[in-house]
Amino acid sequence: MDKILLEVVGTQRIDSQKDKMELTTIATIEELEDHYKIRYTEEYQAPVKPVDVCVKIGKDEKSVEMTRTGDFSSRLVIEKSQRNLCHYGTEYGDILMGISGHTIDCDYNENGGSFLFSYDIDINGALASKNEVRLTFRKNQEQ
């Protein structure tokens, strides 16, 4: 497991509006037999507690699993050209969402790399948003 400097850029499009989230943090990456695993924590201002995030990206570029644990948990499964039903936790209860995967790209080397994945979210069959997440990282050279 290697320590990395991770930049997360998430873009969400709802109709003609676009929202962008950016986060730079220290994380870990682990290269396993069939996937990469990135772990990091999203910190928020009190009283909101931190959220632990684990992203597993398939080396075959066919699937991504994003798990968030904290006060409200969620698990999104993104598969190319597939629709999966996933639970997303909120303070008002869980929402059942459809996740339709599009792009999954991996660029990994000994010093760093990037992962890109895009997907649509639907609620009750109606398109809620189009999403793209880019994870860019470089390994800590002082390990």
PDB file of C-alpha atoms in Angstrom:
ATOM      1  CA  MET A   1       0.000   0.000   0.000  1.00  0.00           C
ATOM      2  CA  ASP A   2       1.431   3.365  -1.051  1.00  0.00           C
ATOM      3  CA  LYS A   3       0.688   6.836   0.260  1.00  0.00           C
ATOM      4  CA  ILE A   4      -0.402   9.235  -2.472  1.00  0.00           C
ATOM      5  CA  LEU A   5      -1.392  12.841  -2.995  1.00  0.00           C
ATOM      6  CA  LEU A   6      -4.869  12.544  -4.501  1.00  0.00           C
ATOM      7  CA  GLU A   7      -6.876  15.123  -6.411  1.00  0.00           C
ATOM      8  CA  VAL A   8     -10.567  14.323  -6.859  1.00  0.00           C
ATOM      9  CA  VAL A   9     -12.598  16.335  -9.377  1.00  0.00           C
ATOM     10  CA  GLY A  10     -16.281  15.498  -9.655  1.00  0.00           C
ATOM     11  CA  THR A  11     -18.598  17.094 -12.193  1.00  0.00           C
ATOM     12  CA  GLN A  12     -22.368  16.814 -12.071  1.00  0.00           C
ATOM     13  CA  ARG A  13     -24.714  18.029 -14.807  1.00  0.00           C
ATOM     14  CA  ILE A  14     -28.399  18.522 -14.142  1.00  0.00           C
ATOM     15  CA  ASP A  15     -30.247  19.789 -17.210  1.00  0.00           C
ATOM     16  CA  SER A  16     -28.178  22.791 -18.355  1.00  0.00           C
ATOM     17  CA  GLN A  17     -26.549  23.417 -14.954  1.00  0.00           C
ATOM     18  CA  LYS A  18     -23.094  22.153 -14.045  1.00  0.00           C
ATOM     19  CA  ASP A  19     -21.625  21.727 -10.551  1.00  0.00           C
ATOM     20  CA  LYS A  20     -17.997  20.904  -9.824  1.00  0.00           C
ATOM     21  CA  MET A  21     -16.432  19.524  -6.627  1.00  0.00           C
ATOM     22  CA  GLU A  22     -12.667  19.475  -6.060  1.00  0.00           C
ATOM     23  CA  LEU A  23     -10.707  17.878  -3.231  1.00  0.00           C
ATOM     24  CA  THR A  24      -6.979  17.386  -2.685  1.00  0.00           C
ATOM     25  CA  THR A  25      -6.001  15.028   0.123  1.00  0.00           C
ATOM     26  CA  ILE A  26      -3.546  12.390   1.297  1.00  0.00           C
ATOM     27  CA  ALA A  27      -4.781   8.889   0.460  1.00  0.00           C
ATOM     28  CA  THR A  28      -3.552   5.336   0.003  1.00  0.00           C
ATOM     29  CA  ILE A  29      -3.512   3.206  -3.110  1.00  0.00           C
ATOM     30  CA  GLU A  30      -3.121  -0.536  -3.282  1.00  0.00           C
ATOM     31  CA  GLU A  31      -2.582  -2.533  -6.459  1.00  0.00           C
ATOM     32  CA  LEU A  32      -4.263  -5.914  -6.182  1.00  0.00           C
ATOM     33  CA  GLU A  33      -4.519  -8.757  -8.682  1.00  0.00           C
ATOM     34  CA  ASP A  34      -7.577  -7.492 -10.555  1.00  0.00           C
ATOM     35  CA  HIS A  35      -8.197  -3.967  -9.256  1.00  0.00           C
ATOM     36  CA  TYR A  36      -6.769  -0.817  -7.686  1.00  0.00           C
ATOM     37  CA  LYS A  37      -8.053   0.311  -4.301  1.00  0.00           C
ATOM     38  CA  ILE A  38      -7.907   3.961  -3.211  1.00  0.00           C
ATOM     39  CA  ARG A  39      -8.877   5.024   0.321  1.00  0.00           C
ATOM     40  CA  TYR A  40      -9.266   8.575   1.618  1.00  0.00           C
ATOM     41  CA  THR A  41     -11.275  10.643   4.096  1.00  0.00           C
ATOM     42  CA  GLU A  42     -13.475  13.621   3.267  1.00  0.00           C
ATOM     43  CA  GLU A  43     -13.330  16.156   6.115  1.00  0.00           C
ATOM     44  CA  TYR A  44     -16.203  18.566   6.767  1.00  0.00           C
ATOM     45  CA  GLN A  45     -16.872  21.423   9.160  1.00  0.00           C
ATOM     46  CA  ALA A  46     -18.475  20.515  12.507  1.00  0.00           C
ATOM     47  CA  PRO A  47     -20.978  19.146  13.263  1.00  0.00           C
ATOM     48  CA  VAL A  48     -20.672  17.012  10.107  1.00  0.00           C
ATOM     49  CA  LYS A  49     -18.444  14.011  10.740  1.00  0.00           C
ATOM     50  CA  PRO A  50     -15.748  12.818   8.309  1.00  0.00           C
ATOM     51  CA  VAL A  51     -16.675  10.338   5.579  1.00  0.00           C
ATOM     52  CA  ASP A  52     -14.378   7.437   4.667  1.00  0.00           C
ATOM     53  CA  VAL A  53     -14.282   6.666   0.948  1.00  0.00           C
ATOM     54  CA  CYS A  54     -13.027   3.510  -0.762  1.00  0.00           C
ATOM     55  CA  VAL A  55     -12.850   3.359  -4.564  1.00  0.00           C
ATOM     56  CA  LYS A  56     -12.106   0.067  -6.315  1.00  0.00           C
ATOM     57  CA  ILE A  57     -11.288   0.368 -10.005  1.00  0.00           C
ATOM     58  CA  GLY A  58     -11.131  -2.794 -12.119  1.00  0.00           C
ATOM     59  CA  LYS A  59      -7.899  -3.201 -14.073  1.00  0.00           C
ATOM     60  CA  ASP A  60     -10.028  -4.441 -16.980  1.00  0.00           C
ATOM     61  CA  GLU A  61     -11.728  -0.992 -17.036  1.00  0.00           C
ATOM     62  CA  LYS A  62     -15.173  -2.592 -16.777  1.00  0.00           C
ATOM     63  CA  SER A  63     -16.227  -1.619 -13.229  1.00  0.00           C
ATOM     64  CA  VAL A  64     -15.813   0.834 -10.371  1.00  0.00           C
ATOM     65  CA  GLU A  65     -17.198   0.425  -6.857  1.00  0.00           C
ATOM     66  CA  MET A  66     -17.377   3.518  -4.655  1.00  0.00           C
ATOM     67  CA  THR A  67     -18.231   3.014  -0.992  1.00  0.00           C
ATOM     68  CA  ARG A  68     -18.771   5.868   1.456  1.00  0.00           C
ATOM     69  CA  THR A  69     -19.058   5.183   5.182  1.00  0.00           C
ATOM     70  CA  GLY A  70     -19.943   7.628   7.921  1.00  0.00           C
ATOM     71  CA  ASP A  71     -23.234   8.851   9.359  1.00  0.00           C
ATOM     72  CA  PHE A  72     -24.813   8.066   5.985  1.00  0.00           C
ATOM     73  CA  SER A  73     -23.414   5.252   3.886  1.00  0.00           C
ATOM     74  CA  SER A  74     -23.646   4.486   0.202  1.00  0.00           C
ATOM     75  CA  ARG A  75     -22.295   1.993  -2.295  1.00  0.00           C
ATOM     76  CA  LEU A  76     -22.296   2.830  -6.000  1.00  0.00           C
ATOM     77  CA  VAL A  77     -21.449   0.157  -8.553  1.00  0.00           C
ATOM     78  CA  ILE A  78     -20.540   1.553 -11.945  1.00  0.00           C
ATOM     79  CA  GLU A  79     -20.197  -0.903 -14.832  1.00  0.00           C
ATOM     80  CA  LYS A  80     -19.644   0.022 -18.474  1.00  0.00           C
ATOM     81  CA  SER A  81     -22.889  -0.223 -20.455  1.00  0.00           C
ATOM     82  CA  GLN A  82     -24.791  -1.591 -17.439  1.00  0.00           C
ATOM     83  CA  ARG A  83     -27.418  -0.198 -15.064  1.00  0.00           C
ATOM     84  CA  ASN A  84     -27.197  -1.103 -11.375  1.00  0.00           C
ATOM     85  CA  LEU A  85     -29.522  -0.236  -8.517  1.00  0.00           C
ATOM     86  CA  CYS A  86     -27.638   1.289  -5.594  1.00  0.00           C
ATOM     87  CA  HIS A  87     -28.513   2.697  -2.175  1.00  0.00           C
ATOM     88  CA  TYR A  88     -27.410   6.219  -1.294  1.00  0.00           C
ATOM     89  CA  GLY A  89     -27.737   7.234   2.354  1.00  0.00           C
ATOM     90  CA  THR A  90     -29.029  10.661   3.355  1.00  0.00           C
ATOM     91  CA  GLU A  91     -30.115  12.192   6.644  1.00  0.00           C
ATOM     92  CA  TYR A  92     -33.718  11.504   5.549  1.00  0.00           C
ATOM     93  CA  GLY A  93     -33.148   7.836   4.709  1.00  0.00           C
ATOM     94  CA  ASP A  94     -31.831   5.753   1.838  1.00  0.00           C
ATOM     95  CA  ILE A  95     -32.547   6.586  -1.802  1.00  0.00           C
ATOM     96  CA  LEU A  96     -32.622   3.816  -4.395  1.00  0.00           C
ATOM     97  CA  MET A  97     -30.900   5.060  -7.540  1.00  0.00           C
ATOM     98  CA  GLY A  98     -30.102   3.605 -10.936  1.00  0.00           C
ATOM     99  CA  ILE A  99     -26.449   3.968 -11.937  1.00  0.00           C
ATOM    100  CA  SER A 100     -25.698   3.609 -15.662  1.00  0.00           C
ATOM    101  CA  GLY A 101     -21.983   3.406 -16.405  1.00  0.00           C
ATOM    102  CA  HIS A 102     -20.312   4.888 -19.464  1.00  0.00           C
ATOM    103  CA  THR A 103     -16.555   5.523 -19.399  1.00  0.00           C
ATOM    104  CA  ILE A 104     -13.925   3.852 -17.207  1.00  0.00           C
ATOM    105  CA  ASP A 105     -10.294   4.673 -17.996  1.00  0.00           C
ATOM    106  CA  CYS A 106      -7.163   3.702 -16.028  1.00  0.00           C
ATOM    107  CA  ASP A 107      -3.689   5.220 -16.373  1.00  0.00           C
ATOM    108  CA  TYR A 108      -1.438   3.779 -13.649  1.00  0.00           C
ATOM    109  CA  ASN A 109       2.362   3.797 -13.379  1.00  0.00           C
ATOM    110  CA  GLU A 110       5.022   3.558 -10.692  1.00  0.00           C
ATOM    111  CA  ASN A 111       4.935   7.303  -9.925  1.00  0.00           C
ATOM    112  CA  GLY A 112       1.239   8.107 -10.222  1.00  0.00           C
ATOM    113  CA  GLY A 113      -1.604   8.191 -12.672  1.00  0.00           C
ATOM    114  CA  SER A 114      -5.276   8.903 -13.093  1.00  0.00           C
ATOM    115  CA  PHE A 115      -8.644   7.188 -13.226  1.00  0.00           C
ATOM    116  CA  LEU A 116     -11.688   8.571 -14.993  1.00  0.00           C
ATOM    117  CA  PHE A 117     -15.232   7.269 -14.834  1.00  0.00           C
ATOM    118  CA  SER A 118     -18.566   8.650 -15.956  1.00  0.00           C
ATOM    119  CA  TYR A 119     -22.113   7.567 -15.198  1.00  0.00           C
ATOM    120  CA  ASP A 120     -25.736   8.701 -15.154  1.00  0.00           C
ATOM    121  CA  ILE A 121     -27.958   8.641 -12.082  1.00  0.00           C
ATOM    122  CA  ASP A 122     -31.687   8.040 -12.406  1.00  0.00           C
ATOM    123  CA  ILE A 123     -34.324   8.069  -9.706  1.00  0.00           C
ATOM    124  CA  ASN A 124     -37.542   6.181 -10.406  1.00  0.00           C
ATOM    125  CA  GLY A 125     -36.334   5.797 -13.991  1.00  0.00           C
ATOM    126  CA  ALA A 126     -36.040   9.556 -14.614  1.00  0.00           C
ATOM    127  CA  LEU A 127     -32.572  10.967 -15.363  1.00  0.00           C
ATOM    128  CA  ALA A 128     -31.379  12.940 -12.344  1.00  0.00           C
ATOM    129  CA  SER A 129     -27.800  13.817 -13.372  1.00  0.00           C
ATOM    130  CA  LYS A 130     -24.829  13.041 -15.592  1.00  0.00           C
ATOM    131  CA  ASN A 131     -21.613  12.601 -13.603  1.00  0.00           C
ATOM    132  CA  GLU A 132     -17.888  12.371 -14.191  1.00  0.00           C
ATOM    133  CA  VAL A 133     -15.168  11.698 -11.613  1.00  0.00           C
ATOM    134  CA  ARG A 134     -11.433  12.070 -12.213  1.00  0.00           C
ATOM    135  CA  LEU A 135      -8.946  10.815  -9.625  1.00  0.00           C
ATOM    136  CA  THR A 136      -5.388  12.027 -10.274  1.00  0.00           C
ATOM    137  CA  PHE A 137      -2.545  11.001  -7.997  1.00  0.00           C
ATOM    138  CA  ARG A 138       1.165  10.938  -7.481  1.00  0.00           C
ATOM    139  CA  LYS A 139       2.986   8.658  -5.119  1.00  0.00           C
ATOM    140  CA  ASN A 140       4.876  10.021  -2.152  1.00  0.00           C
ATOM    141  CA  GLN A 141       8.548   9.771  -3.078  1.00  0.00           C
ATOM    142  CA  GLU A 142       9.651   9.747   0.606  1.00  0.00           C
ATOM    143  CA  GLN A 143       8.185   6.391   1.650  1.00  0.00           C
TER     144      GLN A 143
END
